[in-house]
Short mmCIF file of C-alpha atoms in Angstrom, two decimals:
data_model
loop_
_atom_site.label_atom_id
_atom_site.label_comp_id
_atom_site.label_asym_id
_atom_site.label_seq_id
_atom_site.Cartn_x
_atom_site.Cartn_y
_atom_site.Cartn_z
CA UNK A 1 81.06 95.10 65.63
CA UNK A 2 81.37 96.53 69.14
CA UNK A 3 83.61 94.72 71.62
CA UNK A 4 82.07 92.79 74.47
CA UNK A 5 83.70 93.05 77.89
CA UNK A 6 83.03 90.89 80.92
CA UNK A 7 84.41 91.90 84.32
CA UNK A 8 84.18 89.41 87.18
CA UNK A 9 84.25 91.27 90.48
CA UNK A 10 82.82 94.68 91.35
CA UNK A 11 85.32 95.92 93.90
CA UNK A 12 87.40 98.98 93.15
CA UNK A 13 89.50 97.05 90.58
CA UNK A 14 86.43 95.97 88.65
CA UNK A 15 84.81 99.40 88.86
CA UNK A 16 88.06 101.12 87.77
CA UNK A 17 88.30 98.73 84.82
CA UNK A 18 84.75 99.57 83.74
CA UNK A 19 85.43 103.30 84.06
CA UNK A 20 88.63 102.96 82.03
CA UNK A 21 86.92 100.98 79.25
CA UNK A 22 84.29 103.68 78.89
CA UNK A 23 86.99 106.33 78.59
CA UNK A 24 88.27 104.58 75.47
CA UNK A 25 85.31 102.64 74.09
CA UNK A 26 81.98 104.45 74.16
CA UNK A 27 79.97 101.70 72.49
CA UNK A 28 81.28 98.36 73.74
CA UNK A 29 79.05 96.19 75.89
CA UNK A 30 80.22 95.86 79.52
CA UNK A 31 78.84 93.26 81.94
CA UNK A 32 80.04 93.43 85.55
CA UNK A 33 79.35 90.49 87.87
CA UNK A 34 79.54 90.38 91.68
CA UNK A 35 78.38 87.90 94.31
CA UNK A 36 77.54 90.74 96.69
CA UNK A 37 73.99 92.06 96.72
CA UNK A 38 74.90 95.67 97.60
CA UNK A 39 75.98 98.38 95.21
CA UNK A 40 79.80 98.45 95.10
CA UNK A 41 81.15 100.33 98.12
CA UNK A 42 84.46 101.50 99.56
CA UNK A 43 85.90 98.44 101.26
CA UNK A 44 88.60 100.28 103.29
CA UNK A 45 85.87 102.14 105.15
CA UNK A 46 84.70 98.85 106.67
CA UNK A 47 87.47 99.01 109.26
CA UNK A 48 88.04 102.78 109.22
CA UNK A 49 84.44 103.85 109.93
CA UNK A 50 82.79 103.75 113.37
CA UNK A 51 81.15 100.34 113.71
CA UNK A 52 78.09 101.81 115.42
CA UNK A 53 77.13 104.02 112.47
CA UNK A 54 78.64 102.02 109.62
CA UNK A 55 76.38 101.97 106.58
CA UNK A 56 77.75 100.85 103.19
CA UNK A 57 75.25 103.16 101.49
CA UNK A 58 77.33 106.09 102.78
CA UNK A 59 80.37 104.72 100.93
CA UNK A 60 78.81 103.66 97.63
CA UNK A 61 81.25 104.18 94.75
CA UNK A 62 78.55 104.84 92.14
CA UNK A 63 74.76 104.88 92.33
CA UNK A 64 72.45 102.91 90.05
CA UNK A 65 72.02 105.87 87.72
CA UNK A 66 75.76 105.93 86.98
CA UNK A 67 75.70 102.35 85.75
CA UNK A 68 72.68 103.06 83.57
CA UNK A 69 74.15 106.28 82.16
CA UNK A 70 77.38 104.50 81.27
CA UNK A 71 75.56 101.47 79.88
CA UNK A 72 77.25 99.06 82.24
CA UNK A 73 75.30 95.93 83.09
CA UNK A 74 75.75 95.46 86.86
CA UNK A 75 74.75 91.95 87.93
CA UNK A 76 74.39 91.89 91.73
CA UNK A 77 74.19 88.61 93.61
CA UNK A 78 75.49 86.84 90.53
CA UNK A 79 77.88 83.94 91.02
CA UNK A 80 79.88 82.93 87.96
CA UNK A 81 79.36 79.21 87.33
CA UNK A 82 81.88 78.78 84.55
CA UNK A 83 84.18 80.50 82.06
CA UNK A 84 84.87 79.04 78.61
CA UNK A 85 87.99 80.52 77.00
CA UNK A 86 87.38 78.60 73.78
CA UNK A 87 83.83 79.81 73.20
CA UNK A 88 84.62 82.99 75.12
CA UNK A 89 81.58 82.90 77.34
CA UNK A 90 80.77 83.34 81.02
CA UNK A 91 77.92 81.36 82.51
CA UNK A 92 75.86 82.45 85.53
CA UNK A 93 72.47 81.50 86.88
CA UNK A 94 71.11 84.38 84.81
CA UNK A 95 72.42 83.20 81.46
CA UNK A 96 75.42 82.94 79.18
CA UNK A 97 77.38 86.09 78.34
CA UNK A 98 79.86 86.32 75.45
CA UNK A 99 83.12 88.25 75.76
CA UNK A 100 85.94 89.51 73.59
CA UNK A 101 87.92 90.71 76.61
CA UNK A 102 87.71 89.22 80.09
CA UNK A 103 88.91 90.99 83.23
CA UNK A 104 89.30 89.03 86.47
CA UNK A 105 88.85 91.27 89.50
CA UNK A 106 87.84 88.50 91.86
CA UNK A 107 89.46 90.04 94.94
CA UNK A 108 90.53 88.12 98.03
CA UNK A 109 88.98 86.34 100.98
CA UNK A 110 90.02 86.34 104.64
CA UNK A 111 92.48 83.63 105.59
CA UNK A 112 91.45 81.81 108.75
CA UNK A 113 94.09 79.40 110.09
CA UNK A 114 92.79 75.86 110.73
CA UNK A 115 92.80 76.03 114.52
CA UNK A 116 90.10 74.05 116.33
CA UNK A 117 86.95 76.01 117.12
CA UNK A 118 87.15 78.46 114.26
CA UNK A 119 83.59 77.58 113.21
CA UNK A 120 82.01 78.56 116.53
CA UNK A 121 79.47 81.37 116.79
CA UNK A 122 80.83 84.87 117.33
CA UNK A 123 84.05 84.16 115.45
CA UNK A 124 84.27 86.87 112.81
CA UNK A 125 86.41 88.17 109.99
CA UNK A 126 86.37 91.69 108.52
CA UNK A 127 85.96 91.83 104.77
CA UNK A 128 82.36 92.65 103.86
CA UNK A 129 79.66 94.97 105.17
CA UNK A 130 77.71 92.16 106.80
CA UNK A 131 80.78 91.32 108.91
CA UNK A 132 80.50 94.69 110.68
CA UNK A 133 76.78 94.23 111.28
CA UNK A 134 77.50 90.97 113.12
CA UNK A 135 80.45 92.37 115.10
CA UNK A 136 78.28 95.29 116.28
CA UNK A 137 75.79 92.90 117.83
CA UNK A 138 78.52 91.34 119.96
CA UNK A 139 80.30 94.59 120.90
CA UNK A 140 78.55 95.08 124.24
CA UNK A 141 79.95 97.32 127.00
CA UNK A 142 82.01 95.29 129.43
CA UNK A 143 82.36 92.36 127.04
CA UNK A 144 85.72 90.91 126.04
CA UNK A 145 87.04 90.52 122.51
CA UNK A 146 90.14 88.76 121.27
CA UNK A 147 91.61 89.81 117.95
CA UNK A 148 93.85 87.24 116.32
CA UNK A 149 96.29 89.12 114.12
CA UNK A 150 98.19 92.33 114.78
CA UNK A 151 98.17 93.71 111.24
CA UNK A 152 96.43 96.85 110.01
CA UNK A 153 92.90 95.44 110.17
CA UNK A 154 93.49 93.90 113.60
CA UNK A 155 94.79 97.13 115.13
CA UNK A 156 92.06 99.24 113.51
CA UNK A 157 89.42 96.86 114.86
CA UNK A 158 91.02 96.95 118.32
CA UNK A 159 90.95 100.72 118.67
CA UNK A 160 87.43 100.87 117.28
CA UNK A 161 86.06 98.35 119.79
CA UNK A 162 87.44 100.48 122.62
CA UNK A 163 84.80 103.10 121.78
CA UNK A 164 82.07 100.74 123.00
CA UNK A 165 83.60 99.75 126.32
CA UNK A 166 84.86 96.40 125.05
CA UNK A 167 87.97 94.94 126.69
CA UNK A 168 90.33 94.08 123.82
CA UNK A 169 93.25 91.68 123.56
CA UNK A 170 95.36 91.33 120.40
CA UNK A 171 97.29 88.12 119.75
CA UNK A 172 99.99 88.17 117.04
CA UNK A 173 102.03 85.15 115.94
CA UNK A 174 104.95 87.18 114.58
CA UNK A 175 107.60 88.74 116.86
CA UNK A 176 106.12 92.20 116.32
CA UNK A 177 103.14 93.98 114.78
CA UNK A 178 102.67 94.75 111.07
CA UNK A 179 105.90 93.05 110.04
CA UNK A 180 105.36 93.83 106.34
CA UNK A 181 105.07 97.57 106.88
CA UNK A 182 106.99 98.65 109.98
CA UNK A 183 110.04 97.65 112.04
CA UNK A 184 110.39 96.15 115.50
CA UNK A 185 111.22 99.45 117.22
CA UNK A 186 108.13 101.14 115.73
CA UNK A 187 105.98 98.19 116.74
CA UNK A 188 107.24 98.53 120.31
CA UNK A 189 106.21 102.19 120.26
CA UNK A 190 102.73 101.30 118.98
CA UNK A 191 102.35 98.77 121.80
CA UNK A 192 103.55 101.35 124.31
CA UNK A 193 101.07 103.92 123.01
CA UNK A 194 98.19 101.44 123.35
CA UNK A 195 99.30 100.24 126.79
CA UNK A 196 96.48 100.43 129.27
CA UNK A 197 93.87 100.41 126.51
CA UNK A 198 94.63 97.23 124.52
CA UNK A 199 96.52 94.17 125.77
CA UNK A 200 98.90 93.02 123.02
CA UNK A 201 100.85 89.77 122.96
CA UNK A 202 103.30 88.92 120.17
CA UNK A 203 105.09 85.68 119.28
CA UNK A 204 102.14 83.54 120.38
CA UNK A 205 100.52 80.45 118.86
CA UNK A 206 96.82 79.64 119.05
CA UNK A 207 95.92 76.15 120.29
CA UNK A 208 92.13 76.42 120.01
CA UNK A 209 89.05 78.56 120.35
CA UNK A 210 87.22 77.13 123.34
CA UNK A 211 83.60 77.10 124.40
CA UNK A 212 80.36 75.41 123.48
CA UNK A 213 78.32 76.44 120.47
CA UNK A 214 79.68 79.99 120.80
CA UNK A 215 83.27 80.96 121.48
CA UNK A 216 84.14 81.54 125.13
CA UNK A 217 87.92 81.77 125.15
CA UNK A 218 91.13 81.57 123.15
CA UNK A 219 93.71 79.10 124.42
CA UNK A 220 97.39 79.39 123.51
CA UNK A 221 99.80 76.52 123.01
CA UNK A 222 101.69 77.63 126.14
CA UNK A 223 98.54 77.15 128.22
CA UNK A 224 97.45 80.75 128.66
CA UNK A 225 93.71 81.33 128.30
CA UNK A 226 91.93 84.55 127.29
CA UNK A 227 88.19 84.58 128.09
CA UNK A 228 86.06 86.38 125.51
CA UNK A 229 82.60 86.62 123.98
CA UNK A 230 83.81 87.29 120.45
CA UNK A 231 86.89 86.65 118.34
CA UNK A 232 87.91 88.62 115.26
CA UNK A 233 90.34 86.75 113.02
CA UNK A 234 92.50 89.26 111.12
CA UNK A 235 95.29 87.02 109.86
CA UNK A 236 95.46 88.30 106.30
CA UNK A 237 93.87 87.64 102.93
CA UNK A 238 94.15 84.99 100.25
CA UNK A 239 93.72 85.98 96.61
CA UNK A 240 90.62 84.44 94.99
CA UNK A 241 92.23 82.57 92.11
CA UNK A 242 89.63 79.82 91.63
CA UNK A 243 88.39 80.97 88.22
CA UNK A 244 91.91 81.73 87.00
CA UNK A 245 93.03 78.20 87.90
CA UNK A 246 89.98 76.65 86.26
CA UNK A 247 90.70 78.33 82.93
CA UNK A 248 94.44 77.61 83.06
CA UNK A 249 95.89 81.06 83.73
CA UNK A 250 99.26 81.15 85.47
CA UNK A 251 98.78 81.42 89.23
CA UNK A 252 101.35 81.64 91.97
CA UNK A 253 100.17 83.21 95.24
CA UNK A 254 97.85 85.30 93.04
CA UNK A 255 97.08 85.58 89.33
CA UNK A 256 100.29 86.43 87.50
CA UNK A 257 100.07 89.58 85.37
CA UNK A 258 102.54 91.72 83.43
CA UNK A 259 102.85 95.49 83.61
CA UNK A 260 99.83 95.80 81.27
CA UNK A 261 97.71 93.61 83.60
CA UNK A 262 97.66 90.82 81.00
CA UNK A 263 97.48 87.25 82.28
CA UNK A 264 99.12 84.27 80.55
CA UNK A 265 95.92 83.79 78.50
CA UNK A 266 95.10 85.86 75.41
CA UNK A 267 92.61 88.69 75.99
CA UNK A 268 92.29 87.85 79.69
CA UNK A 269 93.36 90.49 82.22
CA UNK A 270 93.47 90.58 86.00
CA UNK A 271 93.63 93.40 88.55
CA UNK A 272 93.42 94.17 92.25
CA UNK A 273 93.66 91.85 95.25
CA UNK A 274 93.58 88.73 93.06
CA UNK A 275 96.63 89.75 90.97
CA UNK A 276 100.39 89.92 91.42
CA UNK A 277 102.98 91.64 89.24
CA UNK A 278 106.62 90.61 89.58
CA UNK A 279 105.67 88.64 92.68
CA UNK A 280 104.15 91.66 94.45
CA UNK A 281 100.56 91.91 95.62
CA UNK A 282 99.90 94.81 98.00
CA UNK A 283 96.18 94.02 98.43
CA UNK A 284 95.52 97.74 98.71
CA UNK A 285 92.67 99.92 97.47
CA UNK A 286 95.22 101.99 95.54
CA UNK A 287 96.47 98.85 93.79
CA UNK A 288 92.93 98.08 92.67
CA UNK A 289 92.54 101.53 91.13
CA UNK A 290 95.90 101.49 89.35
CA UNK A 291 95.63 97.96 88.01
CA UNK A 292 91.92 98.17 87.23
CA UNK A 293 92.51 101.31 85.19
CA UNK A 294 95.39 99.71 83.27
CA UNK A 295 93.41 96.52 82.66
CA UNK A 296 90.43 98.47 81.33
CA UNK A 297 92.49 100.72 79.09
CA UNK A 298 94.47 97.85 77.63
CA UNK A 299 91.41 95.67 77.14
CA UNK A 300 89.87 98.56 75.19
CA UNK A 301 92.89 98.82 72.89
CA UNK A 302 95.40 101.15 74.50
CA UNK A 303 99.03 100.20 75.17
CA UNK A 304 99.49 101.34 78.75
CA UNK A 305 101.66 100.21 81.62
CA UNK A 306 100.19 100.45 85.09
CA UNK A 307 101.05 103.44 87.27
CA UNK A 308 102.69 103.53 90.67
CA UNK A 309 100.82 102.01 93.59
CA UNK A 310 100.59 104.21 96.68
CA UNK A 311 101.31 101.77 99.51
CA UNK A 312 100.87 104.26 102.36
CA UNK A 313 99.75 102.77 105.66
CA UNK A 314 97.89 105.12 107.97
CA UNK A 315 95.92 104.58 111.15
CA UNK A 316 94.51 107.61 112.93
CA UNK A 317 92.53 107.17 116.12
CA UNK A 318 92.23 108.82 119.54
CA UNK A 319 94.37 106.01 120.94
CA UNK A 320 97.16 105.77 118.39
CA UNK A 321 98.30 107.29 115.09
CA UNK A 322 100.62 105.60 112.62
CA UNK A 323 102.11 106.35 109.20
CA UNK A 324 104.38 104.04 107.21
CA UNK A 325 105.58 104.09 103.62
CA UNK A 326 108.34 102.61 101.53
CA UNK A 327 111.15 100.21 102.39
CA UNK A 328 111.52 99.99 106.14
CA UNK A 329 114.60 97.82 106.17
CA UNK A 330 113.12 94.75 104.48
CA UNK A 331 115.57 94.30 101.57
CA UNK A 332 118.59 92.15 102.57
CA UNK A 333 120.49 93.37 99.50
CA UNK A 334 120.39 96.97 100.69
CA UNK A 335 122.55 98.79 103.20
CA UNK A 336 120.51 101.22 105.26
CA UNK A 337 121.28 104.28 107.29
CA UNK A 338 118.65 104.36 110.04
CA UNK A 339 117.76 107.53 111.88
CA UNK A 340 115.54 107.59 114.94
CA UNK A 341 113.78 110.85 115.78
CA UNK A 342 111.46 111.50 118.67
CA UNK A 343 109.91 114.41 120.46
CA UNK A 344 111.50 115.83 123.57
CA UNK A 345 109.29 115.01 126.58
CA UNK A 346 109.66 118.65 127.62
CA UNK A 347 108.70 119.96 124.16
CA UNK A 348 105.36 118.44 123.20
CA UNK A 349 103.77 119.57 119.96
CA UNK A 350 100.41 121.24 120.42
CA UNK A 351 97.60 118.70 120.41
CA UNK A 352 94.23 118.38 122.06
CA UNK A 353 94.93 114.65 122.33
CA UNK A 354 98.13 114.04 124.38
CA UNK A 355 98.81 110.81 122.47
CA UNK A 356 99.11 112.82 119.26
CA UNK A 357 101.28 115.54 120.76
CA UNK A 358 104.38 113.34 120.83
CA UNK A 359 106.02 111.39 118.03
CA UNK A 360 108.50 108.61 117.32
CA UNK A 361 109.98 108.32 113.83
CA UNK A 362 112.26 105.82 112.09
CA UNK A 363 113.81 106.94 108.81
CA UNK A 364 115.43 104.50 106.38
CA UNK A 365 117.92 106.00 103.93
CA UNK A 366 119.95 104.44 101.11
CA UNK A 367 122.64 106.50 99.44
CA UNK A 368 121.48 109.53 101.36
CA UNK A 369 117.93 109.27 100.01
CA UNK A 370 114.88 108.55 102.16
CA UNK A 371 113.41 105.21 101.00
CA UNK A 372 111.16 104.37 103.95
CA UNK A 373 109.65 106.02 106.99
CA UNK A 374 107.52 105.16 110.02
CA UNK A 375 105.93 107.72 112.33
CA UNK A 376 104.02 106.85 115.50
CA UNK A 377 102.13 109.67 117.19
CA UNK A 378 102.03 113.17 115.72
CA UNK A 379 101.75 112.84 111.93
CA UNK A 380 102.35 116.47 110.95
CA UNK A 381 105.49 115.49 108.99
CA UNK A 382 103.72 112.72 107.09
CA UNK A 383 103.12 114.50 103.78
CA UNK A 384 106.67 115.84 103.67
CA UNK A 385 108.09 112.34 104.19
CA UNK A 386 105.77 110.95 101.54
CA UNK A 387 106.99 113.47 98.97
CA UNK A 388 110.60 112.63 99.80
CA UNK A 389 110.08 108.88 99.45
CA UNK A 390 108.18 109.21 96.18
CA UNK A 391 110.93 111.46 94.78
CA UNK A 392 108.79 114.56 94.50
CA UNK A 393 111.35 116.82 96.21
#
């Protein structure tokens, strides 16, 4: 009898799992469930594409024909109502579906801190295509936007809004930007590069989002007030672990998996933003591909450990370019040699854009080997640094 596979979540982890199953098992039944009504699309392009022309159809991972050709039942707009690990069934509004192997690829949702006013109109997050459609409506020339959160999504949104004549302020609670990926000195250089275009304040605490029915300002605990007509909250993601908790799988900050993407329950796997392995959850597109592939292969009968996750951070815009990879001084058990390199003001590298003709670089070495690197500005050395960090040279 052919195996029956159910995958909950149709992001890149779920899609990669379905692809991997078909590589091994040509006849098993695959049912893929997602609450979204659109064909699965590239989620990173939500914040990396121009808001004005963003269309998820341009970033579709597979068209309808692909699902039909690979005999994968794609259930759009389908919310899972329950999972029974005893009977091995999944229940949705459309029926009851049996499974022999279950893969949880439930993703993550934006985390919005519980400050007063967060439910006002024109307070947005960036996670799904419809979020961009709403942000576009509010991005009027001469309007003011406040972005709460100075991480990757917050900075990408800030530089994108500048294209439309929006005045942008970024408010970050931590002492510097992107604390997980870069260091304080590199953050200072990012802020310097964006000076005059984006106002950035670090080490601040939000008191409330003020206004009537719609947001009109952000007020800090120290009394400062930033008038605005829209707020984008980019304060990180929380793994969607609701189903995993309901069925009794081990959950910490995310669903706990081993190096084969197995959960604590027999024949139940997890992958992508909802999963953590050895306490690590990158919440990256590359993680979804690596873990989804391993989950699919192992569910189909292979014995395969997951591959390496490429955790490269890159932002490339007319206002600021940034590359970061590896350990940038975050491990207290390590002793680092830190090298700072920067372009000579009299010797600019050729660039049409002056902001990309200069560079600032922080190298982190352990035992003489490059383990982490941050470059702000000209990224021509990026690929060489990446090869060094990944041990390819």
